[in-house]
Coordinates of C-alpha atoms and ligand atoms in Angstrom, one line a residue:
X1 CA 78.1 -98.6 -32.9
X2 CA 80.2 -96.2 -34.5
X3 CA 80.5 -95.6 -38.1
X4 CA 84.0 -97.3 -38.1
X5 CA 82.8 -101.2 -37.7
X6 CA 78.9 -100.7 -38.8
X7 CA 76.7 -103.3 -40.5
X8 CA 74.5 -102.1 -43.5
X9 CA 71.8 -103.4 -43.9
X10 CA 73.0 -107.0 -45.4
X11 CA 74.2 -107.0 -41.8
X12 CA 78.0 -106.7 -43.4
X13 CA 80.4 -105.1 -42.0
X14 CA 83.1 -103.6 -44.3
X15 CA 85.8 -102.2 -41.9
X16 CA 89.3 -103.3 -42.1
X17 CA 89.9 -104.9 -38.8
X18 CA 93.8 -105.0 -38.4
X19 CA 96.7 -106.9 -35.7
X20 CA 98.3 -104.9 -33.2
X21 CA 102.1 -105.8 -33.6
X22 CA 104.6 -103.0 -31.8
X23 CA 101.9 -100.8 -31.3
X24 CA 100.5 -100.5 -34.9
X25 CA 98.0 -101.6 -37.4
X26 CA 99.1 -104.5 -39.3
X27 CA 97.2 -105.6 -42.3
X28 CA 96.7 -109.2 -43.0
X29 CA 98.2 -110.7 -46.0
X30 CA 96.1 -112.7 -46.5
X31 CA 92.3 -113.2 -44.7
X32 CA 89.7 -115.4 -44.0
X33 CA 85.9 -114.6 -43.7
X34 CA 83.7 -114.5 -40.2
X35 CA 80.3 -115.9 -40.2
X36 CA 77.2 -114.4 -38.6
X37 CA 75.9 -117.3 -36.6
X38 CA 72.7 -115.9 -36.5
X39 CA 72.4 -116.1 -40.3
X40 CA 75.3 -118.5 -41.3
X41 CA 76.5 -116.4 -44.0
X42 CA 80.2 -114.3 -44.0
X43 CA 79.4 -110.3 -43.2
X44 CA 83.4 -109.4 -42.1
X45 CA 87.0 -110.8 -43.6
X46 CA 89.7 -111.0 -40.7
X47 CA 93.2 -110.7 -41.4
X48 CA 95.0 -114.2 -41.0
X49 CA 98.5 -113.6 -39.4
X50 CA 101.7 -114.9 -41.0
X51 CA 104.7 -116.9 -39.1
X52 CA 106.4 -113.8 -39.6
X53 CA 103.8 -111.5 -38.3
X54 CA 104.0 -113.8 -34.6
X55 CA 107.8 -113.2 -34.6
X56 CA 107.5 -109.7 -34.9
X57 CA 104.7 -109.6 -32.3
X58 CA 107.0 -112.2 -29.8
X59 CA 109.8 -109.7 -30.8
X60 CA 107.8 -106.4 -30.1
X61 CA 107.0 -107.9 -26.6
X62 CA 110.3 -109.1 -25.6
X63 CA 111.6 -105.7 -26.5
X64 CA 109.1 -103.7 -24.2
X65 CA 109.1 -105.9 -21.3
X66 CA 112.1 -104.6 -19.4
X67 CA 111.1 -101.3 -19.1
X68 CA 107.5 -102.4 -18.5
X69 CA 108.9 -105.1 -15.6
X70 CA 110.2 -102.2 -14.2
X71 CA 107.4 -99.6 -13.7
X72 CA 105.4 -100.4 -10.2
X73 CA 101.9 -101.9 -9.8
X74 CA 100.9 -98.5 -9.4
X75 CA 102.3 -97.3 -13.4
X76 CA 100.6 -100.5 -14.3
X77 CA 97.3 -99.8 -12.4
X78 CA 97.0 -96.2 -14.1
X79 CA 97.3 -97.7 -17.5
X80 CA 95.1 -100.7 -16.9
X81 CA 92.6 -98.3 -15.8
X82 CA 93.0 -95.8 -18.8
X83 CA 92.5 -98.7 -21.2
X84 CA 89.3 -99.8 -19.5
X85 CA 87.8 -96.6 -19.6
X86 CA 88.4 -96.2 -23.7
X87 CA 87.2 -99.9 -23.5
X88 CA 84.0 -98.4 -22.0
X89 CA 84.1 -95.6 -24.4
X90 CA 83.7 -97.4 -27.1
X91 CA 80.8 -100.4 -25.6
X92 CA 78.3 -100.4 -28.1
X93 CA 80.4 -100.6 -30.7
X94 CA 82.1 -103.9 -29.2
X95 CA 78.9 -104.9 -28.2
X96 CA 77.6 -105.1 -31.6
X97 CA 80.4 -106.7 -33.0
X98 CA 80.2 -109.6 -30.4
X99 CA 76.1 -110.0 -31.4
X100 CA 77.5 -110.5 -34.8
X101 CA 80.4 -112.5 -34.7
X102 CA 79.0 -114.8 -31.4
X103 CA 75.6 -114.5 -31.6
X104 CA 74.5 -113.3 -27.9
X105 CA 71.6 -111.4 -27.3
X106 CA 72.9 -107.7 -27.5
X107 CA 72.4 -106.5 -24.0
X108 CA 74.4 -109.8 -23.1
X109 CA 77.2 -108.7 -25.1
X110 CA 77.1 -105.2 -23.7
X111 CA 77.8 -107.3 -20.0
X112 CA 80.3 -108.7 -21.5
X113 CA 82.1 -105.3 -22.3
X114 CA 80.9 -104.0 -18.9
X115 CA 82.5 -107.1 -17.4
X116 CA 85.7 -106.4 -19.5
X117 CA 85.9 -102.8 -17.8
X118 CA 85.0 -104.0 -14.6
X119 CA 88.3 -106.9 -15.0
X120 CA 90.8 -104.6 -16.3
X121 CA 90.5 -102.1 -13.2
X122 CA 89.3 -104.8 -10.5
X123 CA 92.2 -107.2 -11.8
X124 CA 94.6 -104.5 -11.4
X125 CA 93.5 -103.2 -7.7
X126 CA 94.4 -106.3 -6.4
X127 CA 97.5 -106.5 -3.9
X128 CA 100.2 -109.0 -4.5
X129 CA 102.7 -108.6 -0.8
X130 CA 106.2 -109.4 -0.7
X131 CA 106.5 -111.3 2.5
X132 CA 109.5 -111.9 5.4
X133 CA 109.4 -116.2 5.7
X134 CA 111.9 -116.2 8.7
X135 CA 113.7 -113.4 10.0
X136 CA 115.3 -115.5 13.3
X137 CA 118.5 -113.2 13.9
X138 CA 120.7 -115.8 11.6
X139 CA 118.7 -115.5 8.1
X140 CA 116.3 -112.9 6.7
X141 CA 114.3 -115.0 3.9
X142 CA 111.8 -113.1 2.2
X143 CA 110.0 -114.0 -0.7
X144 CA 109.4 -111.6 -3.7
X145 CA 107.2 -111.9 -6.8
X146 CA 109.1 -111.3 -9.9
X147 CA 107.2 -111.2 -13.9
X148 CA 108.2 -114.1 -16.1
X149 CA 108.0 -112.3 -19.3
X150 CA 105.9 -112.8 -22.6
X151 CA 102.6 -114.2 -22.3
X152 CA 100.9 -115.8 -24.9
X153 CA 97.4 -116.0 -25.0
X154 CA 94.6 -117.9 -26.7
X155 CA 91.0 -117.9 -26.0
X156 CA 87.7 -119.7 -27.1
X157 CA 84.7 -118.3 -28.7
X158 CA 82.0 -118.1 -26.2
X159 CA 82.9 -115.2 -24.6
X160 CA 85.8 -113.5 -26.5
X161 CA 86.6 -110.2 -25.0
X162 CA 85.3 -111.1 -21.6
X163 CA 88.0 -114.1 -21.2
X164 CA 90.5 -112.2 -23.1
X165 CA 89.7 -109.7 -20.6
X166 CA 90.8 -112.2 -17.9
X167 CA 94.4 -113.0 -19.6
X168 CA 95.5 -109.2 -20.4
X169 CA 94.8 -107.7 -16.7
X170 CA 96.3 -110.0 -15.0
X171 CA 99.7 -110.6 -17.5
X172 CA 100.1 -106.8 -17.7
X173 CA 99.5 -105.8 -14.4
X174 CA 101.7 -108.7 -13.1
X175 CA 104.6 -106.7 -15.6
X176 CA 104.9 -109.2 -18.1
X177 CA 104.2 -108.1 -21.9
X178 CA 101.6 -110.0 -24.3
X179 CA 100.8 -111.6 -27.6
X180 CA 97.1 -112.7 -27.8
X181 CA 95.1 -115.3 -30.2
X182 CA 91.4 -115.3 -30.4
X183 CA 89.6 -117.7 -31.6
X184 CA 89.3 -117.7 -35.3
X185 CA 85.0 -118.3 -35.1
X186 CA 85.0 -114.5 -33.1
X187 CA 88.7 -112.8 -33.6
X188 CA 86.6 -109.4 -34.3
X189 CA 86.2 -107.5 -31.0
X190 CA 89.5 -108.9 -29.7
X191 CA 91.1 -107.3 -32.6
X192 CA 89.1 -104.3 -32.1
X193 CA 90.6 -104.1 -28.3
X194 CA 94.1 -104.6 -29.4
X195 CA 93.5 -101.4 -32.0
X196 CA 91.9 -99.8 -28.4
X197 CA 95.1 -100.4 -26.7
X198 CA 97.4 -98.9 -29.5
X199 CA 97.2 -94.7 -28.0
X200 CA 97.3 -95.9 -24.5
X201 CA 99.8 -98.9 -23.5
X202 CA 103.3 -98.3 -24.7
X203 CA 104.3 -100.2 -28.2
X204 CA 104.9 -104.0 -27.9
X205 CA 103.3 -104.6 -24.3
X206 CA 100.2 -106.2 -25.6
X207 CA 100.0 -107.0 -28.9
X208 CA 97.2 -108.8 -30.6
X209 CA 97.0 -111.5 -33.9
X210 CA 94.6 -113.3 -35.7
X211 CA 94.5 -116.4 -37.0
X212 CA 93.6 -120.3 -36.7
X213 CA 94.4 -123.1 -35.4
X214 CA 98.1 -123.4 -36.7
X215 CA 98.9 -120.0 -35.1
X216 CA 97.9 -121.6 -31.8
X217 CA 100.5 -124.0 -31.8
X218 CA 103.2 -122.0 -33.3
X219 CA 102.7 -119.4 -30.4
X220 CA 102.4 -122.5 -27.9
X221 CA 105.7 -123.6 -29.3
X222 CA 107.7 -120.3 -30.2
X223 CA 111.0 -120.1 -27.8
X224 CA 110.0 -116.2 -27.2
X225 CA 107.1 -116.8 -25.1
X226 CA 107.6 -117.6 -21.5
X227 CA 103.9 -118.3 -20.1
X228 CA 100.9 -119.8 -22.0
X229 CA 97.8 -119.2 -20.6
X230 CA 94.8 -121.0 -22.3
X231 CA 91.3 -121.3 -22.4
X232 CA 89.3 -123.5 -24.7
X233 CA 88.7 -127.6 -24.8
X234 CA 90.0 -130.4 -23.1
X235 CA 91.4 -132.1 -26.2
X236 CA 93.2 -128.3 -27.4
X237 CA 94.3 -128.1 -23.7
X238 CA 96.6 -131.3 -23.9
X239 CA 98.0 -130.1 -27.7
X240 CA 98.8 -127.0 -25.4
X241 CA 100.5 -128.5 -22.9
X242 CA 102.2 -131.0 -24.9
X243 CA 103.8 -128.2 -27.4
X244 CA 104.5 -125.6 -24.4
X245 CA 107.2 -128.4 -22.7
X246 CA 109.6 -127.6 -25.5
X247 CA 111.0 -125.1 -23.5
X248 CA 109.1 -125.9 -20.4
X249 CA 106.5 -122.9 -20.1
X250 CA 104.2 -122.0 -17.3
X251 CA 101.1 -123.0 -18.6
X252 CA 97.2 -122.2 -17.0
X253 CA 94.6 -124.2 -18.7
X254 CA 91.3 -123.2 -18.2
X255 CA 89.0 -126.3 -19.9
X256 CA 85.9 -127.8 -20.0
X257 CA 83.2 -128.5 -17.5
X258 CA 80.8 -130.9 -16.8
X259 CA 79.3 -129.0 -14.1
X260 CA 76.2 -131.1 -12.0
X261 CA 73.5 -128.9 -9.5
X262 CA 72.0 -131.7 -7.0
X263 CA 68.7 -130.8 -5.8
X264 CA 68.6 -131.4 -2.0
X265 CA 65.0 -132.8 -0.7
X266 CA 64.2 -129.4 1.0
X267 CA 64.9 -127.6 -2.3
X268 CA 62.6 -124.2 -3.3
X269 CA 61.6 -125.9 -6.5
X270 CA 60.7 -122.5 -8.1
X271 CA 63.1 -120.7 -7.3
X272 CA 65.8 -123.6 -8.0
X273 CA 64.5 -124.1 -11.4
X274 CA 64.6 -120.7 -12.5
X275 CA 68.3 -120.3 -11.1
X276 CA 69.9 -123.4 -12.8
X277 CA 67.8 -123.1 -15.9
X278 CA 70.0 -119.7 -16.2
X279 CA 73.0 -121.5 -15.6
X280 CA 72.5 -124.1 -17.8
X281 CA 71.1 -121.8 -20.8
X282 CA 73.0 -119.1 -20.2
X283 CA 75.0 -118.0 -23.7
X284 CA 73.1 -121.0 -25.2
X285 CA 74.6 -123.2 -22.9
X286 CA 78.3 -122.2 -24.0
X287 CA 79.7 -121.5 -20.9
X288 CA 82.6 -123.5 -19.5
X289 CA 80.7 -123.5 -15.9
X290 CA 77.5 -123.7 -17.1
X291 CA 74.9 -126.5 -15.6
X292 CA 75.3 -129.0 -17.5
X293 CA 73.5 -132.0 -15.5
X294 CA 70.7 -131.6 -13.1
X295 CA 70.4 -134.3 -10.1
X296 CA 66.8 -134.4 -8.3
X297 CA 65.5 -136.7 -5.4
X298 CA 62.9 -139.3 -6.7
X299 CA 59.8 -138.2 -4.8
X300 CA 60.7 -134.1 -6.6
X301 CA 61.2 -135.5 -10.3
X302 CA 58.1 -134.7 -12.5
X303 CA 57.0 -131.6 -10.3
X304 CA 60.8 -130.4 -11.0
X305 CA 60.9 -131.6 -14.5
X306 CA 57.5 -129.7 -15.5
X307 CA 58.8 -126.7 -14.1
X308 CA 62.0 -127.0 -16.1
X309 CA 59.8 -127.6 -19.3
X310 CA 57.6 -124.4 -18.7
X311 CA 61.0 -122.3 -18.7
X312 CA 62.1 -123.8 -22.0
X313 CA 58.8 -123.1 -23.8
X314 CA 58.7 -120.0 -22.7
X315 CA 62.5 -118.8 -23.5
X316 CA 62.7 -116.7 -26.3
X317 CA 65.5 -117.6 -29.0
X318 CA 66.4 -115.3 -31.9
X319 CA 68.9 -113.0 -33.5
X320 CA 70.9 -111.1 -30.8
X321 CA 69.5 -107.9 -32.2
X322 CA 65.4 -108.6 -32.1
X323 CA 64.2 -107.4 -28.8
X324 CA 63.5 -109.2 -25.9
X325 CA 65.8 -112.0 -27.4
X326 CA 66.9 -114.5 -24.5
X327 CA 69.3 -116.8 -26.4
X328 CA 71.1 -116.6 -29.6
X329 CA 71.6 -119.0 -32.0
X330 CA 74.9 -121.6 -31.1
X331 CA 78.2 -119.8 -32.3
X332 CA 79.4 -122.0 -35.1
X333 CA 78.4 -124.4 -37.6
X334 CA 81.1 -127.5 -36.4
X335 CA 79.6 -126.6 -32.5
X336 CA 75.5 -127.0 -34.0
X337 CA 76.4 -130.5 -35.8
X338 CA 78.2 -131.6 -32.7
X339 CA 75.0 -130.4 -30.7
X340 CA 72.7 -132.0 -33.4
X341 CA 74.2 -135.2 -33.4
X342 CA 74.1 -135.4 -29.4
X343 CA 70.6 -135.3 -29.7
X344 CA 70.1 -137.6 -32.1
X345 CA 72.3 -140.0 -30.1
X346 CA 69.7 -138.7 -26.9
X347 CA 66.8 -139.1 -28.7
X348 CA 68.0 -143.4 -30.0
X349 CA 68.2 -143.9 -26.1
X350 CA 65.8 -146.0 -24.7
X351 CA 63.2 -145.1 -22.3
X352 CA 64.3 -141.3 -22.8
X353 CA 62.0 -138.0 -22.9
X354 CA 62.0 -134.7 -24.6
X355 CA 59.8 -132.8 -22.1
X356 CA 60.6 -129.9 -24.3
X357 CA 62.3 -128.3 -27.1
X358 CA 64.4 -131.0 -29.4
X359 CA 64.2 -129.9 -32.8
X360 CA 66.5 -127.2 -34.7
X361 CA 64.4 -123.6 -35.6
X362 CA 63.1 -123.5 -38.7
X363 CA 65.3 -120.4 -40.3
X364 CA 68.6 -119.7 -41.6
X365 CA 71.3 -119.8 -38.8
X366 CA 72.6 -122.3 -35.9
X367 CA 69.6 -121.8 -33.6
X368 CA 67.9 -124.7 -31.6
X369 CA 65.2 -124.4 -29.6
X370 CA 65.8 -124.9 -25.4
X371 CA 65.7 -129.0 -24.2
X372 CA 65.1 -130.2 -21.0
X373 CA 65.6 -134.4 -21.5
X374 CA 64.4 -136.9 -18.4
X375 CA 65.2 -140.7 -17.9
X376 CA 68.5 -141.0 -19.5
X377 CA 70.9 -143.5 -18.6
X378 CA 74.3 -142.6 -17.1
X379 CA 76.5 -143.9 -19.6
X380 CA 74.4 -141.5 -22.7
X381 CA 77.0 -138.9 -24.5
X382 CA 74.5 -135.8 -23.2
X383 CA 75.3 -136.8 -19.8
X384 CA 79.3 -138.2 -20.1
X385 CA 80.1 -135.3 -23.0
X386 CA 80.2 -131.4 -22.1
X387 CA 77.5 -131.4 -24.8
X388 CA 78.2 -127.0 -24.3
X389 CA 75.2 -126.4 -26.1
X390 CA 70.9 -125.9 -25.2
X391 CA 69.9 -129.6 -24.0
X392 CA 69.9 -129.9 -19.9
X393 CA 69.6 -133.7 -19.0
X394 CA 67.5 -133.7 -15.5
X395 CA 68.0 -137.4 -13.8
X396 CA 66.5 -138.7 -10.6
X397 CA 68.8 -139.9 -8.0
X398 CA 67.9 -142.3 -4.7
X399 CA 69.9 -141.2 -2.0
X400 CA 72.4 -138.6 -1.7
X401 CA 75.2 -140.9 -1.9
X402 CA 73.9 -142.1 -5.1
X403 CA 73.4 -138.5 -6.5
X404 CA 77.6 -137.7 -4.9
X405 CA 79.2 -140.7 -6.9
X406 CA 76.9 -140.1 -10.3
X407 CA 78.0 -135.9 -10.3
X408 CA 81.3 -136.8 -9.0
X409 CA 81.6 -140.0 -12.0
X410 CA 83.6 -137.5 -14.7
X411 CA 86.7 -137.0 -16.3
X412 CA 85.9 -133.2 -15.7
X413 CA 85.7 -131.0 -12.1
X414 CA 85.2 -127.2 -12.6
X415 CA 82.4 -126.4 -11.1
X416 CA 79.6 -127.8 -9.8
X417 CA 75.9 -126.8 -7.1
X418 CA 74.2 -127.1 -4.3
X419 CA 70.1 -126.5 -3.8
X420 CA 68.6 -126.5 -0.6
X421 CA 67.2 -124.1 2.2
X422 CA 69.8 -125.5 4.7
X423 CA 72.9 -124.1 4.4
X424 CA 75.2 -126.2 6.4
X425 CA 74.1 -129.1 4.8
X426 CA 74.8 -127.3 1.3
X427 CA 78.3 -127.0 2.8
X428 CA 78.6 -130.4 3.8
X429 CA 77.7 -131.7 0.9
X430 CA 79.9 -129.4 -1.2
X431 CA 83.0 -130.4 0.4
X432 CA 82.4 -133.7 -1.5
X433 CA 81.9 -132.9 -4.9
X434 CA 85.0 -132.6 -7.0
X435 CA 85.1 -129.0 -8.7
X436 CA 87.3 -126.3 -8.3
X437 CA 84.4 -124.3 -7.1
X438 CA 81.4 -124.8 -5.7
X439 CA 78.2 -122.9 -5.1
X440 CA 75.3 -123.0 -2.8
X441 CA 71.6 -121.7 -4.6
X442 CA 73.4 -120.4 -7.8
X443 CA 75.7 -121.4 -10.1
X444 CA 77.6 -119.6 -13.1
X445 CA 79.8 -116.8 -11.7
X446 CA 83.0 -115.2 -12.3
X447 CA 84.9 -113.1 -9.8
X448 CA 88.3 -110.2 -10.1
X449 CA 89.5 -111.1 -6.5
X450 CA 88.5 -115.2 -6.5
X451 CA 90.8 -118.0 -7.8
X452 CA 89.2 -119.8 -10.6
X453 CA 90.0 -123.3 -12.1
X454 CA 89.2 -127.0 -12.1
X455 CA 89.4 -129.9 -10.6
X456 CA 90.4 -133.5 -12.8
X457 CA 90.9 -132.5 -16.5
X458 CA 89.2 -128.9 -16.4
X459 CA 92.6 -127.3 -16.0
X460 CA 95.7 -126.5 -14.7
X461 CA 95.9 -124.1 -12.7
X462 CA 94.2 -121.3 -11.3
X463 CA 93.3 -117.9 -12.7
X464 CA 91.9 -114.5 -10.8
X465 CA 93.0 -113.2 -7.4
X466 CA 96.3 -113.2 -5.4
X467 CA 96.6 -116.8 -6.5
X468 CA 95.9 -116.6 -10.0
X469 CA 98.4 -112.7 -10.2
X470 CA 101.1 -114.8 -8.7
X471 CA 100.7 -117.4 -11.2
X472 CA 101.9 -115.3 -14.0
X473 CA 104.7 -114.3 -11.9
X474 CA 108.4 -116.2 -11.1
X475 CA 108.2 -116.2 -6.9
X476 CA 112.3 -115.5 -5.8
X477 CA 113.5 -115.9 -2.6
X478 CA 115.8 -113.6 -1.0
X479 CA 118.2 -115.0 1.3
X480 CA 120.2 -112.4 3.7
X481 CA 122.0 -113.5 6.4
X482 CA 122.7 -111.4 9.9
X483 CA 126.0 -109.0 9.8
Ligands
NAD501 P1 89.1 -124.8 -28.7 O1 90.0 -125.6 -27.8 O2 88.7 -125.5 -30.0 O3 89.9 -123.5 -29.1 C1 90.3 -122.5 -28.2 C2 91.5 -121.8 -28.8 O4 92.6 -122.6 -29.1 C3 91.2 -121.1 -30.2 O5 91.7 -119.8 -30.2 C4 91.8 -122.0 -31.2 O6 92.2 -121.4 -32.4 C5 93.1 -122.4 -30.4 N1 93.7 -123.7 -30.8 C6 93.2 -124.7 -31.5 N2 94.1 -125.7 -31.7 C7 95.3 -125.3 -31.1 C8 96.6 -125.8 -30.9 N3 96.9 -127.0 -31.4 N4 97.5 -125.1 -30.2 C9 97.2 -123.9 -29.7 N5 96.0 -123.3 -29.9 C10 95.0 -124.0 -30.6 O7 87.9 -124.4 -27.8 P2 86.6 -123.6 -28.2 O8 85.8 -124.6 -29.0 O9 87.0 -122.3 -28.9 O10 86.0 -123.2 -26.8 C11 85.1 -124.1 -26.2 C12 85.7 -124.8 -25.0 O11 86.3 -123.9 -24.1 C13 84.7 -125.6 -24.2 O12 85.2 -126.8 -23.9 C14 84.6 -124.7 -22.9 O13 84.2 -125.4 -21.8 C15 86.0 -124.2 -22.8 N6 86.0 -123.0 -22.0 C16 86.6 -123.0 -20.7 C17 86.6 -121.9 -19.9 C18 87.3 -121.9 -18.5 O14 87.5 -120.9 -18.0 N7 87.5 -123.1 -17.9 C19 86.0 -120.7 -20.3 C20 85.4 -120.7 -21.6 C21 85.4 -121.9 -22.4

């Protein structure tokens, strides 16, 4: 960490994190404080952007995106790839502000920044082809991919640079300018990027502003932005969508999951386990495609649900700092009573058990320990809600027909698994679950060159590869016809 953003020993942090508006440091009029999860006290004030501050941000970008529309993929590519590597440069230091403002184990936040580095160049390598439609000696119709102009961008807390990470490649690259809006629970290390940016990408092309919730909408509703692209909740998700049809923007929601893994009969219970227990754990459970239900045949359930329960006992939770720390506490305090009360509700249920975990850790901060829950009923909040937090419900299923309607039975469809030594029938049985991706003997993954998104209310849209480039990009068809 260098001496610019580090904690003393109080664990506060006493730099003066700025906006990027134009290209330069703006301060905050006023600012609100950012909680260490781990310890549930304040230890860094973030500048809280004005109306005014937005519209000079939506102003800065409008101005700089006809000279940047016009450089080629390969201008773009070069800078994209400068940025990452002062990005990478400057790792630990990001690192250490995510452990503080998130709460991630540290060498999961340094991922994160690896990850961001590995997006902004991989994001930017990718290819997106003009292409002839019909060329039949009467009409030559191509089809060309134009940018739409100022994105505006908002992400969630769970993984903050890594998502924003995401948004900027693929809006910059495409040759559209940005403003971006972290989440107010972990605005830190975004803000830290945007002051990154300021000696490498030319003033107003990505410009980055803090705030809450309010600053959302007005951004979601401001006339100068011409694409939103989102990632948080389901119920934020329809406020997006609802305030971008003012002036009908392209919009990409990336939402919630409630992701199921069905055990198959032939499944390697060991090794299964271990794998979905990540996925379902991973970040503290607070991952949009994390596990969030587990599906097991009858005749498997306690060998499978003892198996689960040694994991848990054994995971290590703690400040993202302490070594060998496997999960962090959850990030916020509105996110640990909304956990909290789900397992209350879990544990009134009849006929339910905690095979392990269910109680809060007994120091300061918004940890809880790992649970694995059997024999709840369908209908329960754990198993209806993304509950996007440490409590896996495991249920036993009949048939596989039976387990298909239950994982399929949700509002939600991003992602979902598949666990067995036969890998056709993994296929097969794939093809009918509803989720905008699903995997065979893993689950959790996020990929430069592969359309992501959901099925059902987990989004709009897909993000990542050709698909998700040409998605922040107006497609124009040229029409010549023969001499
Ligand atoms: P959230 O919806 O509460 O907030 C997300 C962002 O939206 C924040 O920056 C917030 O300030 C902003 N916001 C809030 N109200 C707004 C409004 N009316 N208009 C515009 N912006 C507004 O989500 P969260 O709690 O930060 O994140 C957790 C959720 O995100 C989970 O549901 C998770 O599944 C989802 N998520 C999805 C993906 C994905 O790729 N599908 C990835 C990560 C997280």
């Amino acid at each position: 960490m260098s001496t610019a953003t580090q904690a003393n020993a109080a664990g506060q942090v006493a730099y003066t994190f700025t906006h990027t508006i134009d290209g330069k440091a703006e301060a905050g009029e006023t600012s609100f404080e950012v909680i260490n999860p781990a310890t549930a006290s304040a230890f860094a004030q973030c500048p809280d952007a004005t109306r005014a501050q937005l519209d000079r941000a939506i102003a800065a970008a409008r101005r700089a995106f006809p000279a940047w529309a016009k450089k080629s993929f390969e201008e773009r590519r070069t800078y994209l790839h400068k940025f990452a590597a002062a990005v990478r440069e400057r790792s630990e230091e990001l690192a250490a502000l995510i452990t503080h403002e998130q709460g991630k184990p540290y060498p999961n936040a340094l991922r994160e920044i690896a990850g961001t580095v590995h997006s902004l160049e991989a994001m930017s390598n990718i290819e997106v082809k003009d292409e002839v439609l019909r060329d039949d000696g009467k009409n030559r119709i191509s089809i060309h991919f134009r940018p739409m102009g100022v994105v505006g961008a908002i992400t969630p807390w769970n993984v903050p640079v890594g998502l924003a990470s995401h948004k900027i490649a693929q809006a910059l690259y495409a040759g559209n300018t940005m403003v971006l809006k972290p989440s107010p629970y972990t605005p830190l290390s975004t803000l830290l990027v945007g002051e990154i940016s300021r000696d490498i990408l030319p003033p107003g092309v990505f410009n980055v502003v803090a705030g809450g919730n309010a600053l959302g909408q007005w951004l979601t509703e401001h006339e100068g932005i011409d694409r939103i692209s989102f990632t948080g909740s389901v119920a934020t998700g329809k406020r997006v969508m609802e305030s971008s049809s003012g002036t009908l923007k392209r919009v990409t929601l990336e939402l919630g999951g409630n992701d199921p893994a069905i055990m198959l009969d032939d499944v390697d219970i060991a090794g299964a386990t271990a794998k979905i227990f990540n996925g379902a754990f991973g970040n503290c459970g607070q991952i949009c495609m994390a596990v969030k239900r587990v599906y097991v045949p009858e005749n498997l359930y306690e060998p499978v649900l003892e198996a689960f329960a040694e994991l848990a006992r054994n995971h290590r939770v703690g400040e993202g700092f302490e070594p060998d720390v496997q999960m962090g506490p959850l990030q916020n305090k509105m996110q640990y009573d909304k956990v909290l009360d789900v397992l209350e509700d879990t544990k009134r249920q009849p006929g339910v058990r905690i095979v392990a975990g269910g109680h809060p850790l007994n120091r300061p901060g918004y940890f809880l320990e790992p649970t694995i829950v059997a024999d709840i009923k369908d209908d329960a909040r754990l198993v209806t809600e993304e509950q996007f937090g440490p409590i896996l419900p495991v249920m036993k299923y009949k048939d596989l027909d039976d387990a298909l309607a239950r994982a399929n039975d949700t509002t939600m469809g991003l992602a979902a698994s598949v666990w067995t030594k036969d890998l056709a029938k993994g296929a097969e049985v794939a093809a009918q679950l509803q989720a905008g991706t699903v995997w065979i003997n893993h689950h959790v993954g996020s990929e430069a060159d592969i359309p992501f998104g959901g099925f059902k209310q987990s989004g709009v849209g897909r993000e990542h590869g050709v698909m998700g480039l040409q998605s922040y990009m107006e497609p124009q068809i040229i029409n010549v016809p023969a001499q």
